[in-house]
Amino acid sequence: MLRTALRNVFAHKARLLMTVLAVMLGVAFVSGTLVFTNTVSDALQKSSAKGFDHVDVAVTAQWKAPEGDEVGKPHELTSAMVEDSAEVPGAARAIGVVTGFTAMADKDGRLIGDGFRSQGGNYWGTDDPRYPLTEGHAPKGADEILIDAETAKRTGYRVGDTVRMSVDGPVLEPVVTGVFTTDDGNVAAGGSLALFDTATAQKLFGKEGTFDEIAVKAKDGVSETALKAELDGALPDGTMETTGTQLADDQASMIASSMSGLKQGLLVFAGIALFVGTFIIANTFTMLVAQRTRELALMRAVGASRRQVTRSVLIEAFVVGAVAAVVGLLTGIGIGAGLRALMGTFEATVPAGPLVVTPGTVATAFAVGVLVTMLAAWLPGRRAAKIPPVAAMSSVHARATTKSLVLRNTLGALLSGAGVAVVLSASTMGGSDGQVPMAIGAVLLIIGVFVLTPLLSRPLIAAVAPVLRVFGMSGKLARQNAVRNPRRTAATASALMIGLTLITGMTVVAGSLQNAIDRMATSSIKADYVVSMANGNWLSPDVARTLERSDDVSASSPLRNAPVRIDKQTEFLTGVDGSSIGELTDFPVRDGVFEVSGTRIVVDHGTADEYGWKAGSDFTLTYEDGEKQELTVAGVYEGNEMFRGIMLDTATLAPHQPDPIDMQVMVKTPGGASDAAKDRLVEALGTNPAVKVQDKKDISNELASMFTLVLNMVYGLLAMAVLVAVLGVVNTLAMSVFERSQEIGMLRAIGLDRKGVKRMVRLESLVISLFGGVLGIGLGVFFGWAAGELVGSTMATYELVLPWGRMAVFLLLAGVVGVLAALWPARRAARLNMLQAIKAE
């Protein structure tokens, strides 16, 4: 039986090639994902570990626990603590560390990095061991800085050049006095690092006389644990000491955790490709077994047992799966390397490091390739073994019994009904509560539809009969061939159906979200522009004052963040210009009036419900300076994802804020939004690289960019599943042509020319592909609607938007898939020798 199985593998090399490709693509996706994520994770971990080479123990400030109605604040790390740390017996040195956002512009005035990775810090003394200088000297005073070597390489800055930059205030133009090397992960990821002398850094980052961290290096022979114990005893309460090893381990865990989400997402799509491939494998082995029915029956007649017949099919599957696993693993390694290189095109640089192919990746590739193939082949092999030899030789088994069809359709109806019920039930749940039930319902519905597909194929394909009649006899034969073997048609169409279901569902949700974000931005904002920091941090109050004085601004208001205590809970209210906020925003008011002045405030409906407030309610809060004040709720407005919480007049808030923090500034211009008005605002702010000026469309696009990026990634990843589905259509048609060789020969003999044969095969492929496309788009719209119901429970502006244009493109894509997939089988069918085909068994 082993020799027979191996002979069959080599005897049907061309037929099994498509199966090998289907399995190989799935394995390549899985192994490529593992190689890519392991490589990036390893590179980031090694890079971050190098960053702790000069730190044996890090001292940080703990957060003060609030007492009563007080607002909590952090302890401070002072210069005296740095000196005390350096004087403990086991310490070789101690460095005070200051860091903060620093926007640096390139030579064209554009911000380097994406804002979050643009950082600044302090250079300790004249020879900081953390940052080895490659040229130049340490900075002295506010007019000198150091830049990292990667930024110098990317921008072309050299020692002696002037650089435009900003922290949170006016534009600075210091001179580059040196270039240094660093293992900072932000720099490796495409960001920038600028270093000032310590006093300048403390002043710029609002930390005069204090530090964010104290990095302590141990003397030779002193362990991290011993140094940590010495520092625990030498430093006052309110500090926390952490060893460098623990910092590196924590950083590695954070990197692994952040990469796990990406890995899981990619593996989901790999699973989809394998799931689609399983249909193709099962379909292929079903047809191969059917073609060898008489051969298997003869083997049974001469003494082979059912188990031996099944085993021979599984041996074939094992060989195919092993070959596909090897090729898929090698291809996956290439995919992993390609994905890593591709990250550079998205300005997401990865630190240098070797390609990581772990034993686990190799084992996973073989397990996936072999197990998926053998599981898909097991049912056809078992079904063939159960056929009595006499029935097999006379082909009595060829048609499914009425009992089996009834059983299949009943099971499919039950699964589909259960799936629809669970999805509908989940759509009524709120937010994350409905995600798991909806996923379960979606799986049940897809499996149910797959089981029912043979039943659905006849009426749906019959619906296109009038169109096929236009193509004469070729069209009639194509329709009959498509419904002749409903199970084969179903398996082929289902592969395409799954890919289009996911693509359509994601498109529906993404389009509806874009519409919801547009409505949110346009409905709640009447301001022409919103000014904010490039990294999302707070603005200097000078920005609001500058804009208020500008002749190009008719109304403006800062959105000032302030922590307060209400009923012993910390809340963050928003300080606004009470006289202007009504001109700049437009919120539906549920109760009372939208009035912000003095001690009268407005609050969003969520916060009002939480505290039981309504218009006219009074409450007492405690500011961060410890002062208490009684406020009155003037109105309750309908908040959204962009604006919510308590709004208080800045005139009332300012006396209680020693260090005001503005998150944004809303601006209205006399002539409305225009490119010229935007340019004037940018110039009024000193063409500051740290500050961005956005109109409503910019805000909407920024909020939607994440969804757009995800959608584009989904399109790219699901293209793998569609490619596997194309292979399935090609495979089915090629084997169907082989199976119908005698029939095609007879058709040629009675007058159907080669062009007619080609047209027949192409139309059959087109019908099957469009059948899968219709099912996929229909299911995708249903799932998109259901997922949107979950989103709508947390986003008031969400409503279903059907992308008719894109759905038409998807249906057209299904048709193109059918036409392209039929090219080779149609050509093969047309070239059959009619006499040899008629004599074929």
mmCIF file of C-alpha atoms in Angstrom, residues 89-287:
data_model
loop_
_atom_site.group_PDB
_atom_site.id
_atom_site.type_symbol
_atom_site.label_atom_id
_atom_site.label_comp_id
_atom_site.label_asym_id
_atom_site.label_seq_id
_atom_site.Cartn_x
_atom_site.Cartn_y
_atom_site.Cartn_z
ATOM 1 C CA PRO A 89 29.911 52.894 48.606
ATOM 2 C CA GLY A 90 28.959 50.630 45.709
ATOM 3 C CA ALA A 91 28.304 53.370 43.136
ATOM 4 C CA ALA A 92 30.833 54.266 40.442
ATOM 5 C CA ARG A 93 28.760 57.200 39.190
ATOM 6 C CA ALA A 94 25.218 58.619 39.166
ATOM 7 C CA ILE A 95 23.637 60.565 36.314
ATOM 8 C CA GLY A 96 20.533 62.728 36.540
ATOM 9 C CA VAL A 97 18.296 62.042 33.542
ATOM 10 C CA VAL A 98 15.863 64.535 31.991
ATOM 11 C CA THR A 99 13.734 63.692 28.932
ATOM 12 C CA GLY A 100 10.868 65.253 27.021
ATOM 13 C CA PHE A 101 9.311 65.819 23.633
ATOM 14 C CA THR A 102 11.514 67.794 21.268
ATOM 15 C CA ALA A 103 10.339 68.475 17.728
ATOM 16 C CA MET A 104 13.191 68.793 15.260
ATOM 17 C CA ALA A 105 12.665 69.950 11.684
ATOM 18 C CA ASP A 106 14.657 68.693 8.732
ATOM 19 C CA LYS A 107 16.250 71.038 6.222
ATOM 20 C CA ASP A 108 12.918 71.383 4.405
ATOM 21 C CA GLY A 109 11.121 72.408 7.620
ATOM 22 C CA ARG A 110 9.268 69.086 8.046
ATOM 23 C CA LEU A 111 9.036 67.343 11.410
ATOM 24 C CA ILE A 112 11.481 64.456 11.765
ATOM 25 C CA GLY A 113 9.641 61.282 12.818
ATOM 26 C CA ASP A 114 5.959 61.063 13.664
ATOM 27 C CA GLY A 115 6.016 63.254 16.773
ATOM 28 C CA PHE A 116 5.903 60.459 19.335
ATOM 29 C CA ARG A 117 9.454 59.411 18.468
ATOM 30 C CA SER A 118 10.898 62.941 18.476
ATOM 31 C CA GLN A 119 12.611 63.165 21.843
ATOM 32 C CA GLY A 120 15.082 65.328 23.715
ATOM 33 C CA GLY A 121 17.224 64.871 26.803
ATOM 34 C CA ASN A 122 20.262 66.043 28.720
ATOM 35 C CA TYR A 123 23.950 65.375 28.114
ATOM 36 C CA TRP A 124 25.621 64.856 31.492
ATOM 37 C CA GLY A 125 28.705 67.014 31.975
ATOM 38 C CA THR A 126 31.345 67.021 29.277
ATOM 39 C CA ASP A 127 31.627 63.255 28.752
ATOM 40 C CA ASP A 128 28.331 61.385 29.082
ATOM 41 C CA PRO A 129 29.038 57.603 28.864
ATOM 42 C CA ARG A 130 25.472 56.966 27.629
ATOM 43 C CA TYR A 131 26.035 58.828 24.385
ATOM 44 C CA PRO A 132 29.536 58.372 22.877
ATOM 45 C CA LEU A 133 30.461 61.320 20.673
ATOM 46 C CA THR A 134 31.622 60.550 17.146
ATOM 47 C CA GLU A 135 32.504 64.179 16.447
ATOM 48 C CA GLY A 136 32.256 67.606 18.080
ATOM 49 C CA HIS A 137 31.962 68.480 21.775
ATOM 50 C CA ALA A 138 29.382 68.612 24.555
ATOM 51 C CA PRO A 139 26.709 71.367 24.396
ATOM 52 C CA LYS A 140 27.062 74.489 26.542
ATOM 53 C CA GLY A 141 24.153 76.830 27.036
ATOM 54 C CA ALA A 142 20.758 77.128 25.349
ATOM 55 C CA ASP A 143 22.210 77.766 21.880
ATOM 56 C CA GLU A 144 23.983 74.410 21.467
ATOM 57 C CA ILE A 145 22.735 70.848 20.977
ATOM 58 C CA LEU A 146 23.879 67.370 20.034
ATOM 59 C CA ILE A 147 22.013 65.206 17.525
ATOM 60 C CA ASP A 148 22.109 61.446 17.053
ATOM 61 C CA ALA A 149 24.072 59.905 14.187
ATOM 62 C CA GLU A 150 21.006 58.385 12.498
ATOM 63 C CA THR A 151 19.229 61.742 12.370
ATOM 64 C CA ALA A 152 22.380 63.384 11.048
ATOM 65 C CA LYS A 153 22.583 60.721 8.345
ATOM 66 C CA ARG A 154 18.908 61.041 7.353
ATOM 67 C CA THR A 155 18.780 64.835 7.340
ATOM 68 C CA GLY A 156 22.307 65.785 6.272
ATOM 69 C CA TYR A 157 22.914 67.974 9.360
ATOM 70 C CA ARG A 158 26.567 68.434 10.322
ATOM 71 C CA VAL A 159 28.494 70.050 13.144
ATOM 72 C CA GLY A 160 28.080 73.800 12.835
ATOM 73 C CA ASP A 161 24.616 73.674 11.207
ATOM 74 C CA THR A 162 21.648 75.511 12.704
ATOM 75 C CA VAL A 163 18.562 73.403 13.462
ATOM 76 C CA ARG A 164 14.963 74.573 13.891
ATOM 77 C CA MET A 165 13.280 72.891 16.848
ATOM 78 C CA SER A 166 10.777 73.395 19.632
ATOM 79 C CA VAL A 167 9.836 71.808 22.930
ATOM 80 C CA ASP A 168 6.512 73.350 23.888
ATOM 81 C CA GLY A 169 7.228 77.015 23.412
ATOM 82 C CA PRO A 170 8.855 79.316 20.858
ATOM 83 C CA VAL A 171 10.983 78.014 18.008
ATOM 84 C CA LEU A 172 14.619 77.467 18.920
ATOM 85 C CA GLU A 173 17.530 77.623 16.475
ATOM 86 C CA PRO A 174 20.547 76.120 18.262
ATOM 87 C CA VAL A 175 23.819 75.122 16.610
ATOM 88 C CA VAL A 176 24.847 71.478 16.312
ATOM 89 C CA THR A 177 28.074 71.082 18.305
ATOM 90 C CA GLY A 178 28.388 67.316 18.061
ATOM 91 C CA VAL A 179 27.019 63.994 16.861
ATOM 92 C CA PHE A 180 26.597 60.929 19.098
ATOM 93 C CA THR A 181 25.611 57.271 18.766
ATOM 94 C CA THR A 182 22.753 55.688 20.683
ATOM 95 C CA ASP A 183 20.807 52.441 20.979
ATOM 96 C CA ASP A 184 17.564 54.313 21.690
ATOM 97 C CA GLY A 185 14.631 52.373 20.229
ATOM 98 C CA ASN A 186 12.823 55.538 19.111
ATOM 99 C CA VAL A 187 15.799 56.544 16.998
ATOM 100 C CA ALA A 188 15.994 53.046 15.531
ATOM 101 C CA ALA A 189 12.297 53.355 14.643
ATOM 102 C CA GLY A 190 12.853 56.547 12.625
ATOM 103 C CA GLY A 191 12.648 59.191 15.364
ATOM 104 C CA SER A 192 15.205 61.743 16.529
ATOM 105 C CA LEU A 193 17.070 62.492 19.771
ATOM 106 C CA ALA A 194 18.446 65.941 20.620
ATOM 107 C CA LEU A 195 20.590 66.537 23.712
ATOM 108 C CA PHE A 196 20.978 69.812 25.626
ATOM 109 C CA ASP A 197 23.182 70.535 28.593
ATOM 110 C CA THR A 198 21.460 69.564 31.844
ATOM 111 C CA ALA A 199 20.428 73.056 32.970
ATOM 112 C CA THR A 200 18.954 73.906 29.564
ATOM 113 C CA ALA A 201 17.089 70.586 29.374
ATOM 114 C CA GLN A 202 15.599 71.092 32.845
ATOM 115 C CA LYS A 203 14.430 74.586 31.910
ATOM 116 C CA LEU A 204 12.974 73.578 28.547
ATOM 117 C CA PHE A 205 11.125 70.553 29.935
ATOM 118 C CA GLY A 206 9.764 72.444 32.952
ATOM 119 C CA LYS A 207 11.824 70.473 35.483
ATOM 120 C CA GLU A 208 14.230 73.061 36.852
ATOM 121 C CA GLY A 209 16.332 71.542 39.605
ATOM 122 C CA THR A 210 14.716 68.104 39.264
ATOM 123 C CA PHE A 211 15.167 64.931 37.223
ATOM 124 C CA ASP A 212 12.983 62.216 35.721
ATOM 125 C CA GLU A 213 15.385 59.458 36.729
ATOM 126 C CA ILE A 214 18.765 58.832 38.342
ATOM 127 C CA ALA A 215 20.882 56.252 36.509
ATOM 128 C CA VAL A 216 23.460 54.665 38.836
ATOM 129 C CA LYS A 217 26.402 52.524 37.678
ATOM 130 C CA ALA A 218 27.963 50.028 40.104
ATOM 131 C CA LYS A 219 31.665 49.710 40.837
ATOM 132 C CA ASP A 220 33.487 46.654 39.572
ATOM 133 C CA GLY A 221 32.645 43.650 41.712
ATOM 134 C CA VAL A 222 29.436 45.189 43.141
ATOM 135 C CA SER A 223 26.227 43.424 42.101
ATOM 136 C CA GLU A 224 23.055 45.203 41.034
ATOM 137 C CA THR A 225 21.222 43.754 44.020
ATOM 138 C CA ALA A 226 23.834 45.030 46.477
ATOM 139 C CA LEU A 227 23.812 48.500 44.907
ATOM 140 C CA LYS A 228 20.017 48.581 45.014
ATOM 141 C CA ALA A 229 20.079 47.753 48.737
ATOM 142 C CA GLU A 230 22.573 50.568 49.407
ATOM 143 C CA LEU A 231 20.425 53.070 47.505
ATOM 144 C CA ASP A 232 17.286 51.941 49.348
ATOM 145 C CA GLY A 233 18.948 52.944 52.602
ATOM 146 C CA ALA A 234 20.550 56.166 51.369
ATOM 147 C CA LEU A 235 17.596 57.787 49.582
ATOM 148 C CA PRO A 236 14.435 59.172 51.229
ATOM 149 C CA ASP A 237 10.947 57.712 50.980
ATOM 150 C CA GLY A 238 9.118 58.409 47.757
ATOM 151 C CA THR A 239 11.730 56.877 45.483
ATOM 152 C CA MET A 240 11.767 53.480 43.790
ATOM 153 C CA GLU A 241 14.940 51.618 42.862
ATOM 154 C CA THR A 242 14.952 49.119 39.973
ATOM 155 C CA THR A 243 17.911 47.061 38.747
ATOM 156 C CA GLY A 244 19.083 47.361 35.162
ATOM 157 C CA THR A 245 18.381 43.661 34.604
ATOM 158 C CA GLN A 246 14.802 44.125 35.756
ATOM 159 C CA LEU A 247 14.424 47.177 33.504
ATOM 160 C CA ALA A 248 15.714 45.192 30.524
ATOM 161 C CA ASP A 249 13.393 42.276 31.355
ATOM 162 C CA ASP A 250 10.409 44.618 31.717
ATOM 163 C CA GLN A 251 11.270 46.276 28.420
ATOM 164 C CA ALA A 252 11.595 42.878 26.728
ATOM 165 C CA SER A 253 8.198 41.848 28.110
ATOM 166 C CA MET A 254 6.633 45.072 26.834
ATOM 167 C CA ILE A 255 8.142 44.519 23.380
ATOM 168 C CA ALA A 256 6.986 40.888 23.324
ATOM 169 C CA SER A 257 3.504 41.983 24.423
ATOM 170 C CA SER A 258 3.295 44.685 21.755
ATOM 171 C CA MET A 259 4.490 42.242 19.084
ATOM 172 C CA SER A 260 2.015 39.568 20.202
ATOM 173 C CA GLY A 261 -0.920 41.634 18.948
ATOM 174 C CA LEU A 262 0.685 41.993 15.498
ATOM 175 C CA LYS A 263 1.598 38.301 15.478
ATOM 176 C CA GLN A 264 -1.927 37.226 16.409
ATOM 177 C CA GLY A 265 -3.438 39.486 13.766
ATOM 178 C CA LEU A 266 -1.177 38.116 11.043
ATOM 179 C CA LEU A 267 -1.761 34.536 12.180
ATOM 180 C CA VAL A 268 -5.518 35.080 11.945
ATOM 181 C CA PHE A 269 -5.155 35.843 8.258
ATOM 182 C CA ALA A 270 -2.777 32.923 7.859
ATOM 183 C CA GLY A 271 -5.470 30.747 9.419
ATOM 184 C CA ILE A 272 -7.994 32.118 6.932
ATOM 185 C CA ALA A 273 -5.693 31.206 4.045
ATOM 186 C CA LEU A 274 -5.271 27.714 5.490
ATOM 187 C CA PHE A 275 -9.018 27.407 6.052
ATOM 188 C CA VAL A 276 -9.645 28.275 2.414
ATOM 189 C CA GLY A 277 -6.856 25.923 1.396
ATOM 190 C CA THR A 278 -8.503 23.104 3.337
ATOM 191 C CA PHE A 279 -11.505 23.262 1.000
ATOM 192 C CA ILE A 280 -9.204 22.952 -1.994
ATOM 193 C CA ILE A 281 -7.286 20.033 -0.504
ATOM 194 C CA ALA A 282 -10.471 18.177 0.425
ATOM 195 C CA ASN A 283 -11.916 18.918 -3.020
ATOM 196 C CA THR A 284 -8.761 17.691 -4.748
ATOM 197 C CA PHE A 285 -8.556 14.439 -2.823
ATOM 198 C CA THR A 286 -12.286 13.845 -3.268
ATOM 199 C CA MET A 287 -11.888 14.064 -7.039
#
